[in-house]
């Protein structure tokens, strides 16, 4: 019996990337996984090939309406909807399934709806009703892999928090910083989604870089702080600066904190933390990560260094925002939830040049 998968929000970048990864997933290739409803909103009734010509095997499929009726009956539902749109629909799926005596589908949400554990923080940053929190889908953080395995609902992390959290976690957990964390992340334009925005036009972005939502105004700030604060009793602060960069995919994160640890101590700490992580590549000293090295892959490249004169820990990390930052993380969580090998269908090899 095959696993039936539905994708809500299938016309967007995250939805199309989930579909790309599922089409090459071994379970899809051998018939163990099938693609059910491919859901859209205003584009329901149109062909997949009109929006995603790169998804050739699905070109003749038709998008259907995003509704409780179209999503019911699937074993797994990926939600790639705008923030604030997943909560009520996910709760309805669970309620209807319980009333009918059937198991609710496994639901993997790529939006922010279930990431934050603090209701006040959610309402402050997203200005809509709090829907609760789910297992947080970053298996590389301590305890999260087991939580995802046991869960039936998972919240995929934000792309910026993924890079920042993986850059900082070993240092924060070990207590080698003063707790005042600074993060600067350069992101490609696909991180803003597929909706038309003047600021993302080629003429606006090409040959330029621009910081935005600075000084604690970006809504991924509380998510980064939540992830780090669970690792330590030390009171932390996070200053996060996102930068729009003239590239399509990728996030380059540089994280800073005051430290008196030596480079050798930091390198050893990160080697121990990530030794068994299949998607973390700790680079040798002197080699810096490049965003182009992880394009199309679920890989995270990390480099550590210490500015001894300034007593500053400097961690750099790169991810593909659409893969490890969204769709790859979602498929990684699906694998864990279904009891499949975590790496199934996910690449550690990037596209170059």
mmCIF file of C-alpha atoms in Angstrom:
data_model
loop_
_atom_site.group_PDB
_atom_site.id
_atom_site.type_symbol
_atom_site.label_atom_id
_atom_site.label_comp_id
_atom_site.label_asym_id
_atom_site.label_seq_id
_atom_site.Cartn_x
_atom_site.Cartn_y
_atom_site.Cartn_z
ATOM 1 C CA UNK A 1 0.000 0.000 0.000
ATOM 2 C CA UNK A 2 1.478 3.339 -1.038
ATOM 3 C CA UNK A 3 1.754 6.540 0.990
ATOM 4 C CA UNK A 4 -0.470 9.249 -0.504
ATOM 5 C CA UNK A 5 0.928 12.782 -0.320
ATOM 6 C CA UNK A 6 -0.848 16.101 -0.868
ATOM 7 C CA UNK A 7 0.785 19.505 -1.229
ATOM 8 C CA UNK A 8 -1.123 22.670 -0.320
ATOM 9 C CA UNK A 9 0.388 25.782 -1.849
ATOM 10 C CA UNK A 10 1.842 23.844 -4.761
ATOM 11 C CA UNK A 11 2.177 26.857 -7.071
ATOM 12 C CA UNK A 12 4.754 28.659 -4.922
ATOM 13 C CA UNK A 13 8.497 28.211 -4.639
ATOM 14 C CA UNK A 14 8.328 26.050 -1.511
ATOM 15 C CA UNK A 15 5.543 23.888 -2.933
ATOM 16 C CA UNK A 16 7.307 23.362 -6.242
ATOM 17 C CA UNK A 17 10.552 22.475 -4.468
ATOM 18 C CA UNK A 18 8.749 19.884 -2.346
ATOM 19 C CA UNK A 19 7.370 18.379 -5.555
ATOM 20 C CA UNK A 20 10.813 18.383 -7.195
ATOM 21 C CA UNK A 21 12.287 16.466 -4.274
ATOM 22 C CA UNK A 22 9.375 14.017 -4.101
ATOM 23 C CA UNK A 23 9.612 13.221 -7.818
ATOM 24 C CA UNK A 24 13.165 11.939 -7.336
ATOM 25 C CA UNK A 25 12.473 10.310 -3.966
ATOM 26 C CA UNK A 26 13.127 6.523 -4.120
ATOM 27 C CA UNK A 27 9.717 5.852 -2.576
ATOM 28 C CA UNK A 28 8.038 7.697 -5.457
ATOM 29 C CA UNK A 29 10.202 5.921 -7.995
ATOM 30 C CA UNK A 30 9.244 2.473 -6.680
ATOM 31 C CA UNK A 31 5.565 3.285 -6.148
ATOM 32 C CA UNK A 32 5.690 3.336 -2.366
ATOM 33 C CA UNK A 33 4.715 7.015 -2.426
ATOM 34 C CA UNK A 34 2.130 8.623 -4.685
ATOM 35 C CA UNK A 35 1.301 12.271 -5.306
ATOM 36 C CA UNK A 36 -2.333 13.060 -4.588
ATOM 37 C CA UNK A 37 -3.903 16.516 -4.510
ATOM 38 C CA UNK A 38 -1.741 19.371 -5.759
ATOM 39 C CA UNK A 39 -3.568 22.331 -4.267
ATOM 40 C CA UNK A 40 -3.680 25.986 -5.227
ATOM 41 C CA UNK A 41 -5.896 28.938 -4.512
ATOM 42 C CA UNK A 42 -6.706 31.325 -7.360
ATOM 43 C CA UNK A 43 -4.823 29.094 -9.810
ATOM 44 C CA UNK A 44 -6.947 26.002 -9.194
ATOM 45 C CA UNK A 45 -7.981 24.426 -12.479
ATOM 46 C CA UNK A 46 -4.757 25.303 -14.298
ATOM 47 C CA UNK A 47 -2.086 22.859 -15.390
ATOM 48 C CA UNK A 48 1.069 22.304 -13.370
ATOM 49 C CA UNK A 49 3.175 22.744 -16.499
ATOM 50 C CA UNK A 50 2.006 26.355 -16.841
ATOM 51 C CA UNK A 51 3.622 27.258 -13.511
ATOM 52 C CA UNK A 52 6.381 24.695 -13.128
ATOM 53 C CA UNK A 53 7.683 23.636 -16.548
ATOM 54 C CA UNK A 54 10.709 22.119 -14.808
ATOM 55 C CA UNK A 55 8.423 19.512 -13.188
ATOM 56 C CA UNK A 56 7.977 17.662 -16.485
ATOM 57 C CA UNK A 57 6.405 14.459 -15.050
ATOM 58 C CA UNK A 58 3.581 16.566 -13.571
ATOM 59 C CA UNK A 59 3.030 18.906 -16.522
ATOM 60 C CA UNK A 60 -0.431 17.516 -17.354
ATOM 61 C CA UNK A 61 -1.673 17.399 -13.754
ATOM 62 C CA UNK A 62 -4.233 20.022 -12.721
ATOM 63 C CA UNK A 63 -4.122 22.114 -9.575
ATOM 64 C CA UNK A 64 -7.175 21.665 -7.355
ATOM 65 C CA UNK A 65 -8.696 23.966 -4.771
ATOM 66 C CA UNK A 66 -7.041 24.125 -1.358
ATOM 67 C CA UNK A 67 -9.757 22.851 0.963
ATOM 68 C CA UNK A 68 -10.482 20.390 3.705
ATOM 69 C CA UNK A 69 -12.188 18.125 1.165
ATOM 70 C CA UNK A 70 -9.222 17.957 -1.237
ATOM 71 C CA UNK A 71 -6.713 17.306 1.556
ATOM 72 C CA UNK A 72 -8.691 14.669 3.449
ATOM 73 C CA UNK A 73 -7.776 11.038 2.948
ATOM 74 C CA UNK A 74 -4.058 11.558 2.359
ATOM 75 C CA UNK A 75 -1.392 10.013 4.548
ATOM 76 C CA UNK A 76 0.899 13.050 4.446
ATOM 77 C CA UNK A 77 -0.003 16.703 3.843
ATOM 78 C CA UNK A 78 2.649 19.318 3.164
ATOM 79 C CA UNK A 79 1.483 22.871 3.758
ATOM 80 C CA UNK A 80 3.375 25.545 1.840
ATOM 81 C CA UNK A 81 0.880 28.324 2.471
ATOM 82 C CA UNK A 82 1.442 31.942 3.519
ATOM 83 C CA UNK A 83 1.906 32.567 7.240
ATOM 84 C CA UNK A 84 -1.403 32.512 9.092
ATOM 85 C CA UNK A 85 -3.203 30.237 6.619
ATOM 86 C CA UNK A 86 -2.149 26.774 7.828
ATOM 87 C CA UNK A 87 -3.460 26.795 11.384
ATOM 88 C CA UNK A 88 -7.220 26.556 10.971
ATOM 89 C CA UNK A 89 -6.952 24.143 8.043
ATOM 90 C CA UNK A 90 -4.598 21.833 9.936
ATOM 91 C CA UNK A 91 -6.853 21.785 12.996
ATOM 92 C CA UNK A 92 -9.844 20.991 10.773
ATOM 93 C CA UNK A 93 -8.037 18.022 9.245
ATOM 94 C CA UNK A 94 -7.342 16.646 12.702
ATOM 95 C CA UNK A 95 -10.872 17.273 14.002
ATOM 96 C CA UNK A 96 -12.629 15.715 11.004
ATOM 97 C CA UNK A 97 -10.391 12.663 11.060
ATOM 98 C CA UNK A 98 -11.047 12.103 14.758
ATOM 99 C CA UNK A 99 -14.806 12.453 14.260
ATOM 100 C CA UNK A 100 -14.769 9.885 11.483
ATOM 101 C CA UNK A 101 -12.638 7.415 13.413
ATOM 102 C CA UNK A 102 -9.731 7.672 10.981
ATOM 103 C CA UNK A 103 -6.142 8.656 11.632
ATOM 104 C CA UNK A 104 -5.379 12.252 10.776
ATOM 105 C CA UNK A 105 -2.698 12.690 8.139
ATOM 106 C CA UNK A 106 0.852 13.544 9.055
ATOM 107 C CA UNK A 107 0.986 17.319 8.545
ATOM 108 C CA UNK A 108 4.213 19.175 7.815
ATOM 109 C CA UNK A 109 3.816 22.942 7.809
ATOM 110 C CA UNK A 110 6.392 25.104 6.021
ATOM 111 C CA UNK A 111 4.913 28.372 7.308
ATOM 112 C CA UNK A 112 5.458 29.959 10.718
ATOM 113 C CA UNK A 113 2.042 29.059 12.150
ATOM 114 C CA UNK A 114 3.250 26.432 14.627
ATOM 115 C CA UNK A 115 6.906 27.372 15.209
ATOM 116 C CA UNK A 116 6.682 29.647 18.231
ATOM 117 C CA UNK A 117 5.854 28.342 21.683
ATOM 118 C CA UNK A 118 5.033 31.771 23.099
ATOM 119 C CA UNK A 119 1.519 32.901 22.148
ATOM 120 C CA UNK A 120 2.274 36.548 22.871
ATOM 121 C CA UNK A 121 5.367 36.449 20.655
ATOM 122 C CA UNK A 122 3.333 34.939 17.818
ATOM 123 C CA UNK A 123 0.584 37.547 18.050
ATOM 124 C CA UNK A 124 3.132 40.367 18.269
ATOM 125 C CA UNK A 125 5.142 39.289 15.219
ATOM 126 C CA UNK A 126 2.422 37.820 12.995
ATOM 127 C CA UNK A 127 -0.681 39.783 14.040
ATOM 128 C CA UNK A 128 -3.114 36.880 13.953
ATOM 129 C CA UNK A 129 -4.583 34.327 16.328
ATOM 130 C CA UNK A 130 -2.183 31.865 17.911
ATOM 131 C CA UNK A 131 -2.747 28.258 16.837
ATOM 132 C CA UNK A 132 -0.303 26.457 19.152
ATOM 133 C CA UNK A 133 3.099 24.886 18.587
ATOM 134 C CA UNK A 134 4.208 21.632 16.987
ATOM 135 C CA UNK A 135 7.369 19.572 17.017
ATOM 136 C CA UNK A 136 10.092 21.774 15.570
ATOM 137 C CA UNK A 137 11.568 20.274 12.431
ATOM 138 C CA UNK A 138 15.289 20.910 12.828
ATOM 139 C CA UNK A 139 16.575 17.403 13.668
ATOM 140 C CA UNK A 140 20.144 18.600 14.138
ATOM 141 C CA UNK A 141 19.232 20.467 17.336
ATOM 142 C CA UNK A 142 19.429 18.378 20.537
ATOM 143 C CA UNK A 143 16.285 16.344 21.173
ATOM 144 C CA UNK A 144 14.467 17.442 18.046
ATOM 145 C CA UNK A 145 15.140 14.355 15.950
ATOM 146 C CA UNK A 146 13.339 12.106 18.446
ATOM 147 C CA UNK A 147 10.506 14.627 18.767
ATOM 148 C CA UNK A 148 9.992 14.671 14.997
ATOM 149 C CA UNK A 149 10.042 10.866 14.805
ATOM 150 C CA UNK A 150 7.287 10.677 17.411
ATOM 151 C CA UNK A 151 5.177 13.517 16.007
ATOM 152 C CA UNK A 152 2.214 13.557 13.675
ATOM 153 C CA UNK A 153 2.493 17.296 13.098
ATOM 154 C CA UNK A 154 5.745 19.169 12.474
ATOM 155 C CA UNK A 155 6.607 22.836 11.968
ATOM 156 C CA UNK A 156 9.431 23.352 9.481
ATOM 157 C CA UNK A 157 11.847 26.070 10.679
ATOM 158 C CA UNK A 158 12.261 29.394 8.955
ATOM 159 C CA UNK A 159 15.149 29.610 6.502
ATOM 160 C CA UNK A 160 17.026 32.319 8.437
ATOM 161 C CA UNK A 161 16.627 30.523 11.801
ATOM 162 C CA UNK A 162 17.906 27.304 10.218
ATOM 163 C CA UNK A 163 21.221 28.841 9.204
ATOM 164 C CA UNK A 164 21.586 30.915 12.361
ATOM 165 C CA UNK A 165 20.643 28.112 14.756
ATOM 166 C CA UNK A 166 22.988 25.570 13.202
ATOM 167 C CA UNK A 167 25.790 28.131 13.176
ATOM 168 C CA UNK A 168 25.384 28.963 16.871
ATOM 169 C CA UNK A 169 24.044 25.900 18.656
ATOM 170 C CA UNK A 170 27.294 24.127 19.671
ATOM 171 C CA UNK A 171 28.783 27.363 21.037
ATOM 172 C CA UNK A 172 25.638 28.358 22.932
ATOM 173 C CA UNK A 173 25.084 24.902 24.396
ATOM 174 C CA UNK A 174 28.704 24.751 25.591
ATOM 175 C CA UNK A 175 28.438 28.180 27.211
ATOM 176 C CA UNK A 176 31.514 29.641 25.527
ATOM 177 C CA UNK A 177 29.829 32.969 24.651
ATOM 178 C CA UNK A 178 28.703 35.919 26.748
ATOM 179 C CA UNK A 179 25.118 35.381 25.546
ATOM 180 C CA UNK A 180 24.939 38.453 23.316
ATOM 181 C CA UNK A 181 24.548 36.967 19.843
ATOM 182 C CA UNK A 182 24.706 38.831 16.537
ATOM 183 C CA UNK A 183 23.639 37.350 13.220
ATOM 184 C CA UNK A 184 23.908 38.789 9.708
ATOM 185 C CA UNK A 185 22.355 36.761 6.888
ATOM 186 C CA UNK A 186 22.523 37.424 3.149
ATOM 187 C CA UNK A 187 19.564 35.880 1.307
ATOM 188 C CA UNK A 188 18.606 35.410 -2.336
ATOM 189 C CA UNK A 189 15.352 36.787 -3.679
ATOM 190 C CA UNK A 190 13.506 33.445 -3.681
ATOM 191 C CA UNK A 191 13.346 33.734 0.106
ATOM 192 C CA UNK A 192 10.651 36.374 -0.313
ATOM 193 C CA UNK A 193 8.356 33.950 -2.140
ATOM 194 C CA UNK A 194 6.833 34.026 -5.603
ATOM 195 C CA UNK A 195 4.503 36.972 -5.159
ATOM 196 C CA UNK A 196 5.271 39.993 -7.335
ATOM 197 C CA UNK A 197 7.160 42.687 -5.416
ATOM 198 C CA UNK A 198 8.860 45.747 -6.900
ATOM 199 C CA UNK A 199 11.789 45.400 -4.479
ATOM 200 C CA UNK A 200 12.564 41.957 -5.936
ATOM 201 C CA UNK A 201 12.597 42.952 -9.602
ATOM 202 C CA UNK A 202 15.858 42.177 -11.386
ATOM 203 C CA UNK A 203 16.439 45.880 -12.050
ATOM 204 C CA UNK A 204 16.119 46.602 -8.318
ATOM 205 C CA UNK A 205 18.262 43.738 -7.024
ATOM 206 C CA UNK A 206 20.962 43.180 -9.637
ATOM 207 C CA UNK A 207 24.326 44.618 -8.687
ATOM 208 C CA UNK A 208 23.115 45.709 -5.254
ATOM 209 C CA UNK A 209 22.669 44.487 -1.676
ATOM 210 C CA UNK A 210 20.311 45.949 0.915
ATOM 211 C CA UNK A 211 19.694 45.335 4.608
ATOM 212 C CA UNK A 212 16.072 45.351 5.742
ATOM 213 C CA UNK A 213 14.056 44.920 8.945
ATOM 214 C CA UNK A 214 17.169 45.770 10.947
ATOM 215 C CA UNK A 215 17.530 46.403 14.703
ATOM 216 C CA UNK A 216 15.337 43.514 15.818
ATOM 217 C CA UNK A 217 12.453 44.107 13.426
ATOM 218 C CA UNK A 218 12.582 40.848 11.462
ATOM 219 C CA UNK A 219 10.014 38.288 12.608
ATOM 220 C CA UNK A 220 12.521 35.428 12.524
ATOM 221 C CA UNK A 221 14.301 37.027 15.495
ATOM 222 C CA UNK A 222 12.100 35.398 18.190
ATOM 223 C CA UNK A 223 12.459 32.020 16.474
ATOM 224 C CA UNK A 224 16.265 32.210 16.558
ATOM 225 C CA UNK A 225 16.144 33.280 20.203
ATOM 226 C CA UNK A 226 13.702 30.460 21.067
ATOM 227 C CA UNK A 227 15.999 27.866 19.505
ATOM 228 C CA UNK A 228 19.076 29.131 21.330
ATOM 229 C CA UNK A 229 17.412 29.770 24.677
ATOM 230 C CA UNK A 230 16.291 26.149 24.993
ATOM 231 C CA UNK A 231 19.969 25.114 24.979
ATOM 232 C CA UNK A 232 21.055 27.098 28.034
ATOM 233 C CA UNK A 233 19.930 28.713 31.275
ATOM 234 C CA UNK A 234 22.076 31.731 30.401
ATOM 235 C CA UNK A 235 19.988 34.740 29.419
ATOM 236 C CA UNK A 236 20.532 35.445 25.725
ATOM 237 C CA UNK A 237 19.966 38.309 23.342
ATOM 238 C CA UNK A 238 19.893 38.085 19.546
ATOM 239 C CA UNK A 239 20.516 40.938 17.132
ATOM 240 C CA UNK A 240 19.553 39.806 13.637
ATOM 241 C CA UNK A 241 20.222 41.674 10.386
ATOM 242 C CA UNK A 242 18.909 40.210 7.102
ATOM 243 C CA UNK A 243 20.377 41.407 3.811
ATOM 244 C CA UNK A 244 18.810 40.964 0.367
ATOM 245 C CA UNK A 245 21.546 39.823 -2.030
ATOM 246 C CA UNK A 246 21.561 39.688 -5.841
ATOM 247 C CA UNK A 247 21.185 35.928 -6.175
ATOM 248 C CA UNK A 248 18.268 33.562 -6.658
ATOM 249 C CA UNK A 249 18.935 30.917 -4.031
ATOM 250 C CA UNK A 250 20.989 30.652 -0.905
ATOM 251 C CA UNK A 251 21.637 32.121 2.523
ATOM 252 C CA UNK A 252 25.062 33.050 3.856
ATOM 253 C CA UNK A 253 24.953 33.555 7.611
ATOM 254 C CA UNK A 254 27.684 35.029 9.764
ATOM 255 C CA UNK A 255 27.170 34.733 13.512
ATOM 256 C CA UNK A 256 29.226 36.585 16.120
ATOM 257 C CA UNK A 257 29.621 36.367 19.882
ATOM 258 C CA UNK A 258 32.210 37.322 22.460
ATOM 259 C CA UNK A 259 34.312 34.349 23.557
ATOM 260 C CA UNK A 260 37.543 33.533 25.371
ATOM 261 C CA UNK A 261 37.744 30.048 23.868
ATOM 262 C CA UNK A 262 40.606 29.218 21.542
ATOM 263 C CA UNK A 263 40.146 28.272 17.906
ATOM 264 C CA UNK A 264 41.234 24.723 18.707
ATOM 265 C CA UNK A 265 38.589 24.453 21.429
ATOM 266 C CA UNK A 266 35.870 25.804 19.147
ATOM 267 C CA UNK A 267 36.849 23.553 16.240
ATOM 268 C CA UNK A 268 36.812 20.498 18.504
ATOM 269 C CA UNK A 269 33.449 21.508 19.954
ATOM 270 C CA UNK A 270 31.845 21.773 16.507
ATOM 271 C CA UNK A 271 33.431 18.538 15.299
ATOM 272 C CA UNK A 272 31.924 16.686 18.257
ATOM 273 C CA UNK A 273 28.505 18.296 17.842
ATOM 274 C CA UNK A 274 28.197 17.540 14.127
ATOM 275 C CA UNK A 275 30.272 14.390 13.703
ATOM 276 C CA UNK A 276 27.264 12.159 12.958
ATOM 277 C CA UNK A 277 25.048 14.672 11.169
ATOM 278 C CA UNK A 278 24.577 13.636 7.520
ATOM 279 C CA UNK A 279 23.699 17.121 6.277
ATOM 280 C CA UNK A 280 26.304 19.153 8.181
ATOM 281 C CA UNK A 281 29.711 19.656 6.589
ATOM 282 C CA UNK A 282 32.219 21.329 8.877
ATOM 283 C CA UNK A 283 34.881 22.829 6.633
ATOM 284 C CA UNK A 284 38.608 22.690 7.404
ATOM 285 C CA UNK A 285 40.195 25.790 8.857
ATOM 286 C CA UNK A 286 40.853 28.446 6.235
ATOM 287 C CA UNK A 287 38.069 27.340 3.875
ATOM 288 C CA UNK A 288 34.970 29.521 3.813
ATOM 289 C CA UNK A 289 31.482 28.329 2.791
ATOM 290 C CA UNK A 290 29.964 29.627 -0.437
ATOM 291 C CA UNK A 291 26.247 29.695 -1.107
ATOM 292 C CA UNK A 292 26.727 28.240 -4.587
ATOM 293 C CA UNK A 293 28.275 25.098 -3.078
ATOM 294 C CA UNK A 294 24.979 23.950 -1.550
ATOM 295 C CA UNK A 295 22.491 24.972 -4.274
ATOM 296 C CA UNK A 296 20.013 22.145 -4.838
ATOM 297 C CA UNK A 297 21.261 20.172 -1.828
ATOM 298 C CA UNK A 298 20.148 19.670 1.755
ATOM 299 C CA UNK A 299 23.688 20.319 2.907
ATOM 300 C CA UNK A 300 24.818 22.914 5.442
ATOM 301 C CA UNK A 301 28.438 24.050 5.218
ATOM 302 C CA UNK A 302 29.899 25.627 8.364
ATOM 303 C CA UNK A 303 33.260 27.220 9.151
ATOM 304 C CA UNK A 304 34.481 28.382 12.561
ATOM 305 C CA UNK A 305 37.071 30.977 13.500
ATOM 306 C CA UNK A 306 38.115 33.170 16.412
ATOM 307 C CA UNK A 307 39.179 36.789 16.170
ATOM 308 C CA UNK A 308 41.647 36.681 19.053
ATOM 309 C CA UNK A 309 42.277 40.439 19.151
ATOM 310 C CA UNK A 310 38.565 41.178 19.548
ATOM 311 C CA UNK A 311 37.723 37.974 21.485
ATOM 312 C CA UNK A 312 35.039 37.280 18.909
ATOM 313 C CA UNK A 313 33.700 33.953 17.789
ATOM 314 C CA UNK A 314 32.954 34.080 14.051
ATOM 315 C CA UNK A 315 30.822 31.294 12.540
ATOM 316 C CA UNK A 316 29.822 31.226 8.878
ATOM 317 C CA UNK A 317 27.212 28.900 7.412
ATOM 318 C CA UNK A 318 25.476 28.446 4.063
ATOM 319 C CA UNK A 319 22.244 26.730 3.099
ATOM 320 C CA UNK A 320 19.969 26.591 0.074
ATOM 321 C CA UNK A 321 16.964 28.466 1.445
ATOM 322 C CA UNK A 322 14.538 26.421 -0.669
ATOM 323 C CA UNK A 323 16.024 23.041 0.284
ATOM 324 C CA UNK A 324 17.473 22.801 3.806
ATOM 325 C CA UNK A 325 15.752 26.126 4.492
ATOM 326 C CA UNK A 326 12.295 24.821 3.525
ATOM 327 C CA UNK A 327 11.426 21.866 1.267
ATOM 328 C CA UNK A 328 14.425 19.679 2.049
ATOM 329 C CA UNK A 329 13.799 20.078 5.754
ATOM 330 C CA UNK A 330 10.155 19.146 5.154
ATOM 331 C CA UNK A 331 11.099 15.950 3.295
ATOM 332 C CA UNK A 332 13.740 15.171 5.933
ATOM 333 C CA UNK A 333 11.007 15.380 8.579
ATOM 334 C CA UNK A 334 8.643 13.247 6.481
ATOM 335 C CA UNK A 335 11.296 10.546 6.275
ATOM 336 C CA UNK A 336 11.704 10.541 10.048
ATOM 337 C CA UNK A 337 7.948 10.527 10.687
ATOM 338 C CA UNK A 338 7.439 7.571 8.340
ATOM 339 C CA UNK A 339 10.350 5.619 9.798
ATOM 340 C CA UNK A 340 12.413 5.859 6.613
ATOM 341 C CA UNK A 341 16.142 6.624 6.528
ATOM 342 C CA UNK A 342 16.453 10.344 7.186
ATOM 343 C CA UNK A 343 18.571 11.053 4.118
ATOM 344 C CA UNK A 344 16.291 9.305 1.617
ATOM 345 C CA UNK A 345 15.722 11.368 -1.507
ATOM 346 C CA UNK A 346 17.858 14.269 -0.313
ATOM 347 C CA UNK A 347 21.105 15.361 -1.912
ATOM 348 C CA UNK A 348 24.338 16.287 -0.180
ATOM 349 C CA UNK A 349 25.870 17.258 -3.529
ATOM 350 C CA UNK A 350 25.279 20.781 -4.781
ATOM 351 C CA UNK A 351 25.021 22.145 -8.333
ATOM 352 C CA UNK A 352 28.148 23.818 -9.691
ATOM 353 C CA UNK A 353 29.042 26.025 -11.417
#
